[in-house]
Every structure is written in structure tokens, then in C-alpha cells.
Amino acid sequence: MRVVRTIPEMRVVAERLRRRHRTVGLVPTMGALHEGHASLIRTSASRYGATIVTIFVNPLQFGPGEGYRRYPRDLAQDVRRAAANGADVVFVPGAPQMYPAGFQTAVEIGELAARWEGRSRPGHFRGVATVVVKLLDLIQPTHAVFGQKDYQQALVIRRLIQDLNLPVAFQMLPTVREPGGLAMSSRNRSLSVSERRQATVLYRALDHARGRIRSGVRHAPSLIAQMRHMIDAQPAARVDYVAIVDAKTLRPQARLHGRVAILVAACVGRARLIDNLLVEVS
Ligand code: AMP
């Protein structure tokens, strides 16, 4: 497996892979790779001729105080993990490569990016969209692979691929969880043993709401109140938002119908965690 650090080299390597293989998968990450990332890489490697993993802690998508400097970085282990799961190339550009002095262009997404994460983290999706467009343009994969774990991010990227007519197929793969249900995340590293146990409440609250919906409940506000109550019962947890929304538009639904997404964001200790489940309302 090859490790590439510069944009000119990445352009050449990607071009060569595209010539050799009918399909090339791109898995963008911020590193600190865990089993969630590994499953994306394995799936890409099994479906496409070649797989490129990018590792870039993107400063543009972090607000002030959101822990850009604290974000875990472990390149040696990431490179081993990417290789072990079938990556052909790891691209590790570094901020000056991606944003040289004078950089001032951004990609802005409308309503879809304004709610939920976008509201709690102003500028976040503009940073995500900008880096993803740069990576897609540089690498020109046939397929771009994202996790459902970051559901709104996945929708934002699907939207921008469509809106900008980018010649790449969007793929969203399921969330990988710890045995207790906690969604795997690089941010889980900062949880203490007690916080990690308390953090499972996010999944338990989501699962509770999904169960109630499946057994016929259609009134979203009462489900949201129950979820908040469950999360608030954990001393280390503080809810940011809980929402039950149309799975395509992310607009809230009062009376549930069609395909819905249950979304949650909460701080547990120092970590801000997000999770979601999709439910088909019959
Ligand atoms: P990140 O490194 O957190 O930016 O994530 C990189 C990619 O991995 C994104 O597409 C995430 O949605 C995806 N991802 C992160 N955690 C998980 C997980 N637990 N299961 C599946 N995909 C994940």
C-alpha cells in the first residue's frame, strides 16, 4: 500500500488507478481509524477495483473550541489499519497542502445543511463540503463511500454531488456499533469508563423511539420528550438536540409518516456525540 502526501503525486497516482481499474472507491476520513472506518474500507475494497483512503483532520470543519488540536492523530496505526482492510493508497495531505496561504473558496449548501448539526456547528458543513469537493476533484473516484453514522453529512454530500453534477456514485454504509450499541467514533477515545457506559444511552434512546414507532406511535413530540428524559437521566450527558425528521429533507415531522430519521446529539463529558436510526413508518 502506498502513502501519498502531496496533491501533485496524488493526482498522478489516482490517474494511474483509474486507468488500471474500472472502479475506484474513495473513503474520506479524519483518521484515528476504528472498526467503523475499517468496514467502509473493506466494503470499498470488495466492491471496487481500487480503494483510496484519505486521512485529513480538516480545520475548516471545526469551529472555535471544537477540539481541532485535541482531535486524535495516530498515523502509523491508521496506515496499518487501512492496509489491513484492503486500501491501495492512503492520502495524508496536511493542512498547508489543502489550504495554502491565500485560500478563500468555499462550497455552501442551503437548507439541508442549516438544521441540526449545521445549527449547532455554524460553518461545519461548509468546511465538510469544501474539502470533499476538493478530494473528489483531485482523485475523481467512480464511487465515494460514507457512513450513516454522520447521516446529515451523508445527505449534504449526496446533495452536493447531485447539485454540482459530479461524476461519482454516492454510497452510504451502515453504522458500526460497540456491543452495547454505542456508535463507534474517534471521539469515544476521550470518554472515561463511566462516561462510555453512560454514552450507550444515545443508542438506547434511539432504539426506544424506533420500538415505539414500530408499535404504532405516530406523535413525534412525545417520543422526543421520552428520549430527552432517558438521556438527561445520565449525569455526564447533556442533550444538544433530539429530532424525528423526514429522512430526505431532515424537516421535523409532528405526525410520523414515510421514511423517518431519528437524530440525536449530546455531550457526554468532553465528547460531543451524534447518532441516528432510520425507520420506515408503515
Ligand atoms: P470521520 O473520520 O469521523 O470523519 O469519518 C469518516 C467516515 O467514516 C464518514 O463517512 C463517517 O460517517 C464514517 N464513520 C464514522 N464512524 C462510523 C461508524 N461507527 N460506522 C460507520 N461509518 C462510520
Tab-separated table of C-alpha atoms and ligand atoms in Angstrom:
chain	number	residue	atom	x	y	z
A	1	MET	CA	0.000	0.000	0.000
A	2	ARG	CA	1.239	3.442	-0.920
A	3	VAL	CA	1.186	6.530	1.306
A	4	VAL	CA	0.864	9.779	-0.650
A	5	ARG	CA	1.401	13.193	0.930
A	6	THR	CA	1.172	15.787	-1.838
A	7	ILE	CA	-1.522	16.889	-4.264
A	8	PRO	CA	0.615	16.531	-7.432
A	9	GLU	CA	1.610	12.960	-6.509
A	10	MET	CA	-1.992	12.085	-5.600
A	11	ARG	CA	-3.175	13.333	-8.983
A	12	VAL	CA	-0.711	11.054	-10.796
A	13	VAL	CA	-1.417	8.015	-8.596
A	14	ALA	CA	-5.202	8.427	-8.913
A	15	GLU	CA	-4.965	8.796	-12.689
A	16	ARG	CA	-2.970	5.579	-12.890
A	17	LEU	CA	-5.519	3.694	-10.740
A	18	ARG	CA	-8.389	4.963	-12.874
A	19	ARG	CA	-6.646	3.734	-15.999
A	20	ARG	CA	-5.997	0.289	-14.490
A	21	HIS	CA	-9.367	-0.290	-12.797
A	22	ARG	CA	-12.944	0.073	-13.958
A	23	THR	CA	-13.974	1.340	-10.499
A	24	VAL	CA	-12.129	3.314	-7.823
A	25	GLY	CA	-13.615	3.866	-4.355
A	26	LEU	CA	-12.785	6.882	-2.174
A	27	VAL	CA	-13.179	6.701	1.621
A	28	PRO	CA	-12.608	10.156	3.162
A	29	THR	CA	-11.751	10.121	6.895
A	30	MET	CA	-10.171	12.238	9.591
A	31	GLY	CA	-8.040	9.321	10.773
A	32	ALA	CA	-7.949	7.708	14.240
A	33	LEU	CA	-9.376	4.797	12.284
A	34	HIS	CA	-11.688	2.375	14.110
A	35	GLU	CA	-13.868	-0.547	13.087
A	36	GLY	CA	-16.461	1.842	11.569
A	37	HIS	CA	-13.881	3.198	9.131
A	38	ALA	CA	-12.499	-0.315	8.610
A	39	SER	CA	-15.890	-1.576	7.469
A	40	LEU	CA	-16.149	1.246	4.900
A	41	ILE	CA	-12.660	0.435	3.608
A	42	ARG	CA	-13.351	-3.319	3.445
A	43	THR	CA	-16.632	-2.807	1.630
A	44	SER	CA	-15.000	-0.448	-0.859
A	45	ALA	CA	-12.121	-2.881	-1.398
A	46	SER	CA	-14.549	-5.739	-2.001
A	47	ARG	CA	-16.748	-3.764	-4.427
A	48	TYR	CA	-14.297	-1.618	-6.394
A	49	GLY	CA	-11.081	-2.273	-8.289
A	50	ALA	CA	-9.032	0.059	-6.111
A	51	THR	CA	-9.627	1.935	-2.856
A	52	ILE	CA	-8.132	5.254	-1.784
A	53	VAL	CA	-8.466	6.295	1.871
A	54	THR	CA	-7.860	9.929	2.749
A	55	ILE	CA	-6.786	10.958	6.237
A	56	PHE	CA	-7.136	14.658	6.867
A	57	VAL	CA	-8.234	16.427	10.039
A	58	ASN	CA	-9.947	19.259	8.233
A	59	PRO	CA	-9.506	22.548	10.123
A	60	LEU	CA	-12.302	24.197	8.070
A	61	GLN	CA	-14.977	21.990	9.609
A	62	PHE	CA	-14.078	22.710	13.259
A	63	GLY	CA	-15.465	25.795	14.993
A	64	PRO	CA	-13.578	27.640	17.722
A	65	GLY	CA	-13.263	25.433	20.808
A	66	GLU	CA	-14.412	22.305	18.943
A	67	GLY	CA	-11.156	20.477	19.540
A	68	TYR	CA	-9.299	20.649	16.215
A	69	ARG	CA	-5.979	20.480	18.070
A	70	ARG	CA	-7.206	17.823	20.510
A	71	TYR	CA	-8.507	15.557	17.714
A	72	PRO	CA	-6.727	12.175	17.997
A	73	ARG	CA	-3.962	11.612	15.445
A	74	ASP	CA	-2.195	8.268	15.042
A	75	LEU	CA	-0.845	7.986	11.527
A	76	ALA	CA	1.287	4.852	11.967
A	77	GLN	CA	-1.659	2.844	13.275
A	78	ASP	CA	-4.030	4.340	10.665
A	79	VAL	CA	-1.735	3.308	7.834
A	80	ARG	CA	-1.541	-0.254	9.202
A	81	ARG	CA	-5.306	-0.413	9.632
A	82	ALA	CA	-6.051	0.954	6.159
A	83	ALA	CA	-3.649	-1.567	4.605
A	84	ALA	CA	-5.030	-4.469	6.652
A	85	ASN	CA	-8.552	-3.698	5.402
A	86	GLY	CA	-7.658	-3.537	1.722
A	87	ALA	CA	-6.789	0.092	0.912
A	88	ASP	CA	-4.435	0.549	-2.053
A	89	VAL	CA	-3.479	4.136	-1.290
A	90	VAL	CA	-3.637	6.363	1.793
A	91	PHE	CA	-3.598	10.090	1.066
A	92	VAL	CA	-2.405	12.232	4.016
A	93	PRO	CA	-2.210	15.781	2.705
A	94	GLY	CA	-1.644	18.034	5.733
A	95	ALA	CA	-3.310	21.439	6.063
A	96	PRO	CA	-0.799	23.542	4.055
A	97	GLN	CA	-1.296	21.202	1.049
A	98	MET	CA	-5.080	21.560	1.181
A	99	TYR	CA	-5.271	25.202	2.241
A	100	PRO	CA	-2.159	27.089	1.179
A	101	ALA	CA	-1.785	30.747	2.152
A	102	GLY	CA	-4.422	32.850	0.432
A	103	PHE	CA	-7.043	30.071	0.182
A	104	GLN	CA	-10.514	31.630	0.187
A	105	THR	CA	-13.002	29.458	-1.712
A	106	ALA	CA	-15.857	27.522	-0.093
A	107	VAL	CA	-18.817	25.344	-1.049
A	108	GLU	CA	-22.055	26.382	0.629
A	109	ILE	CA	-25.108	24.134	0.947
A	110	GLY	CA	-28.590	25.513	1.659
A	111	GLU	CA	-31.439	24.349	3.889
A	112	LEU	CA	-30.253	20.748	4.301
A	113	ALA	CA	-27.082	21.970	6.000
A	114	ALA	CA	-28.759	24.684	8.065
A	115	ARG	CA	-30.557	22.440	10.572
A	116	TRP	CA	-29.348	20.186	13.410
A	117	GLU	CA	-25.560	19.836	13.139
A	118	GLY	CA	-25.425	22.931	10.944
A	119	ARG	CA	-27.242	24.964	13.549
A	120	SER	CA	-25.122	23.701	16.453
A	121	ARG	CA	-21.895	23.987	14.466
A	122	PRO	CA	-22.026	27.069	12.204
A	123	GLY	CA	-19.700	26.656	9.223
A	124	HIS	CA	-19.249	22.927	9.814
A	125	PHE	CA	-20.885	21.682	6.612
A	126	ARG	CA	-19.289	24.435	4.562
A	127	GLY	CA	-15.929	23.023	5.739
A	128	VAL	CA	-17.003	19.441	5.043
A	129	ALA	CA	-18.390	20.264	1.593
A	130	THR	CA	-15.332	22.264	0.617
A	131	VAL	CA	-12.867	19.518	1.499
A	132	VAL	CA	-14.989	16.773	-0.063
A	133	VAL	CA	-15.292	18.670	-3.353
A	134	LYS	CA	-11.523	19.208	-3.363
A	135	LEU	CA	-10.893	15.491	-2.743
A	136	LEU	CA	-13.442	14.357	-5.337
A	137	ASP	CA	-11.992	16.683	-7.943
A	138	LEU	CA	-8.415	15.643	-7.195
A	139	ILE	CA	-8.994	11.878	-7.062
A	140	GLN	CA	-12.013	11.523	-9.368
A	141	PRO	CA	-13.154	8.194	-7.924
A	142	THR	CA	-16.076	6.333	-9.511
A	143	HIS	CA	-17.576	5.783	-6.034
A	144	ALA	CA	-17.449	7.827	-2.811
A	145	VAL	CA	-18.194	5.955	0.403
A	146	PHE	CA	-19.656	7.496	3.580
A	147	GLY	CA	-21.082	6.179	6.854
A	148	GLN	CA	-24.666	6.524	8.054
A	149	LYS	CA	-23.190	7.436	11.467
A	150	ASP	CA	-22.947	11.023	10.163
A	151	TYR	CA	-26.340	10.946	8.477
A	152	GLN	CA	-26.785	14.658	7.819
A	153	GLN	CA	-23.245	14.851	6.444
A	154	ALA	CA	-24.026	11.962	4.083
A	155	LEU	CA	-27.174	13.738	2.841
A	156	VAL	CA	-25.286	17.010	2.393
A	157	ILE	CA	-22.648	15.244	0.297
A	158	ARG	CA	-25.226	13.357	-1.738
A	159	ARG	CA	-26.917	16.714	-2.408
A	160	LEU	CA	-23.719	18.471	-3.474
A	161	ILE	CA	-22.737	15.595	-5.798
A	162	GLN	CA	-26.140	15.921	-7.443
A	163	ASP	CA	-26.205	19.720	-7.494
A	164	LEU	CA	-22.696	20.078	-8.958
A	165	ASN	CA	-23.177	17.144	-11.397
A	166	LEU	CA	-20.064	15.453	-10.046
A	167	PRO	CA	-19.393	12.209	-11.967
A	168	VAL	CA	-19.251	9.953	-8.894
A	169	ALA	CA	-21.676	7.467	-7.337
A	170	PHE	CA	-22.563	8.138	-3.698
A	171	GLN	CA	-22.612	5.204	-1.261
A	172	MET	CA	-23.849	5.246	2.340
A	173	LEU	CA	-22.962	2.257	4.551
A	174	PRO	CA	-24.446	1.227	7.921
A	175	THR	CA	-23.205	2.426	11.318
A	176	VAL	CA	-20.866	0.061	13.147
A	177	ARG	CA	-21.568	-0.123	16.894
A	178	GLU	CA	-19.885	-1.356	20.060
A	179	PRO	CA	-21.574	-4.378	21.708
A	180	GLY	CA	-23.621	-2.045	23.990
A	181	GLY	CA	-24.918	-0.094	20.961
A	182	LEU	CA	-22.605	2.937	21.197
A	183	ALA	CA	-21.770	4.073	17.644
A	184	MET	CA	-18.046	3.777	17.045
A	185	SER	CA	-16.392	7.189	16.858
A	186	SER	CA	-12.921	8.621	17.199
A	187	ARG	CA	-14.428	10.879	19.860
A	188	ASN	CA	-15.219	7.871	22.083
A	189	ARG	CA	-11.496	7.812	22.922
A	190	SER	CA	-11.953	10.763	25.238
A	191	LEU	CA	-14.687	9.027	27.305
A	192	SER	CA	-13.853	7.669	30.764
A	193	VAL	CA	-15.096	4.166	31.629
A	194	SER	CA	-18.138	5.629	33.368
A	195	GLU	CA	-18.851	8.089	30.534
A	196	ARG	CA	-18.587	5.317	27.964
A	197	ARG	CA	-21.233	3.342	29.857
A	198	GLN	CA	-23.463	6.422	30.107
A	199	ALA	CA	-22.951	7.187	26.406
A	200	THR	CA	-24.814	3.992	25.467
A	201	VAL	CA	-27.978	5.923	26.406
A	202	LEU	CA	-27.893	7.580	22.980
A	203	TYR	CA	-28.462	4.256	21.257
A	204	ARG	CA	-30.906	3.075	23.916
A	205	ALA	CA	-32.976	6.244	23.441
A	206	LEU	CA	-32.918	5.847	19.642
A	207	ASP	CA	-33.844	2.174	19.935
A	208	HIS	CA	-36.668	3.026	22.350
A	209	ALA	CA	-38.152	5.543	19.901
A	210	ARG	CA	-37.777	3.124	16.981
A	211	GLY	CA	-39.582	0.443	19.011
A	212	ARG	CA	-42.442	2.803	19.885
A	213	ILE	CA	-42.784	3.866	16.236
A	214	ARG	CA	-42.855	0.239	15.124
A	215	SER	CA	-45.589	-0.480	17.647
A	216	GLY	CA	-47.738	2.299	16.208
A	217	VAL	CA	-46.858	5.577	17.945
A	218	ARG	CA	-47.041	8.494	15.454
A	219	HIS	CA	-46.795	11.528	17.738
A	220	ALA	CA	-43.177	12.704	17.476
A	221	PRO	CA	-43.145	15.284	20.321
A	222	SER	CA	-43.939	12.680	22.991
A	223	LEU	CA	-41.221	10.346	21.674
A	224	ILE	CA	-38.717	13.195	21.668
A	225	ALA	CA	-39.651	14.028	25.277
A	226	GLN	CA	-39.119	10.387	26.296
A	227	MET	CA	-35.721	10.288	24.596
A	228	ARG	CA	-34.627	13.524	26.265
A	229	HIS	CA	-35.777	12.180	29.611
A	230	MET	CA	-33.702	8.999	29.155
A	231	ILE	CA	-30.580	10.928	28.182
A	232	ASP	CA	-30.994	13.548	30.918
A	233	ALA	CA	-31.056	10.731	33.492
A	234	GLN	CA	-27.321	10.157	32.850
A	235	PRO	CA	-25.338	12.664	34.923
A	236	ALA	CA	-22.493	13.008	32.392
A	237	ALA	CA	-24.830	13.550	29.411
A	238	ARG	CA	-26.254	16.844	28.150
A	239	VAL	CA	-28.655	16.831	25.174
A	240	ASP	CA	-27.938	19.178	22.280
A	241	TYR	CA	-30.875	18.111	20.100
A	242	VAL	CA	-33.251	15.211	19.617
A	243	ALA	CA	-35.340	15.183	16.443
A	244	ILE	CA	-37.538	12.911	14.395
A	245	VAL	CA	-37.458	14.097	10.802
A	246	ASP	CA	-38.234	13.273	7.196
A	247	ALA	CA	-35.283	11.088	6.148
A	248	LYS	CA	-34.771	13.010	2.875
A	249	THR	CA	-35.332	16.652	3.817
A	250	LEU	CA	-34.478	16.474	7.558
A	251	ARG	CA	-37.555	18.588	8.246
A	252	PRO	CA	-39.278	17.743	11.541
A	253	GLN	CA	-42.486	15.721	11.396
A	254	ALA	CA	-45.146	16.143	14.079
A	255	ARG	CA	-47.158	13.137	12.886
A	256	LEU	CA	-44.798	10.469	11.601
A	257	HIS	CA	-45.115	9.069	8.090
A	258	GLY	CA	-42.914	7.590	5.359
A	259	ARG	CA	-39.204	7.120	5.965
A	260	VAL	CA	-38.019	8.961	9.053
A	261	ALA	CA	-34.659	9.555	10.713
A	262	ILE	CA	-34.346	9.781	14.478
A	263	LEU	CA	-31.424	12.080	15.266
A	264	VAL	CA	-29.609	12.735	18.499
A	265	ALA	CA	-26.646	14.880	19.534
A	266	ALA	CA	-25.383	15.088	23.100
A	267	CYS	CA	-22.265	15.894	25.039
A	268	VAL	CA	-21.012	13.154	27.297
A	269	GLY	CA	-18.175	14.516	29.376
A	270	ARG	CA	-15.965	16.424	26.929
A	271	ALA	CA	-17.091	14.480	23.871
A	272	ARG	CA	-19.885	15.685	21.614
A	273	LEU	CA	-21.534	12.568	20.192
A	274	ILE	CA	-24.116	12.112	17.426
A	275	ASP	CA	-26.124	9.093	16.347
A	276	ASN	CA	-29.226	8.223	14.339
A	277	LEU	CA	-31.543	5.447	13.200
A	278	LEU	CA	-33.752	5.216	10.125
A	279	VAL	CA	-37.283	3.847	10.423
A	280	GLU	CA	-39.871	3.029	7.773
A	281	VAL	CA	-43.267	4.123	9.129
A	282	SER	CA	-45.833	1.769	7.645
B	1	AMP	P1	-14.614	10.659	10.317
B	1	AMP	O1	-13.228	10.124	10.344
B	1	AMP	O2	-15.276	10.703	11.655
B	1	AMP	O3	-14.733	11.943	9.539
B	1	AMP	O4	-15.456	9.603	9.489
B	1	AMP	C1	-15.079	9.203	8.204
B	1	AMP	C2	-16.169	8.371	7.597
B	1	AMP	O5	-16.393	7.219	8.394
B	1	AMP	C3	-17.504	9.123	7.496
B	1	AMP	O6	-18.152	8.775	6.285
B	1	AMP	C4	-18.244	8.584	8.693
B	1	AMP	O7	-19.644	8.650	8.552
B	1	AMP	C5	-17.766	7.157	8.725
B	1	AMP	N1	-17.934	6.582	10.060
B	1	AMP	C6	-17.515	7.102	11.243
B	1	AMP	N2	-17.899	6.326	12.271
B	1	AMP	C7	-18.587	5.287	11.719
B	1	AMP	C8	-19.258	4.140	12.266
B	1	AMP	N3	-19.303	3.898	13.572
B	1	AMP	N4	-19.852	3.284	11.404
B	1	AMP	C9	-19.823	3.524	10.068
B	1	AMP	N5	-19.213	4.580	9.494
B	1	AMP	C10	-18.611	5.446	10.313
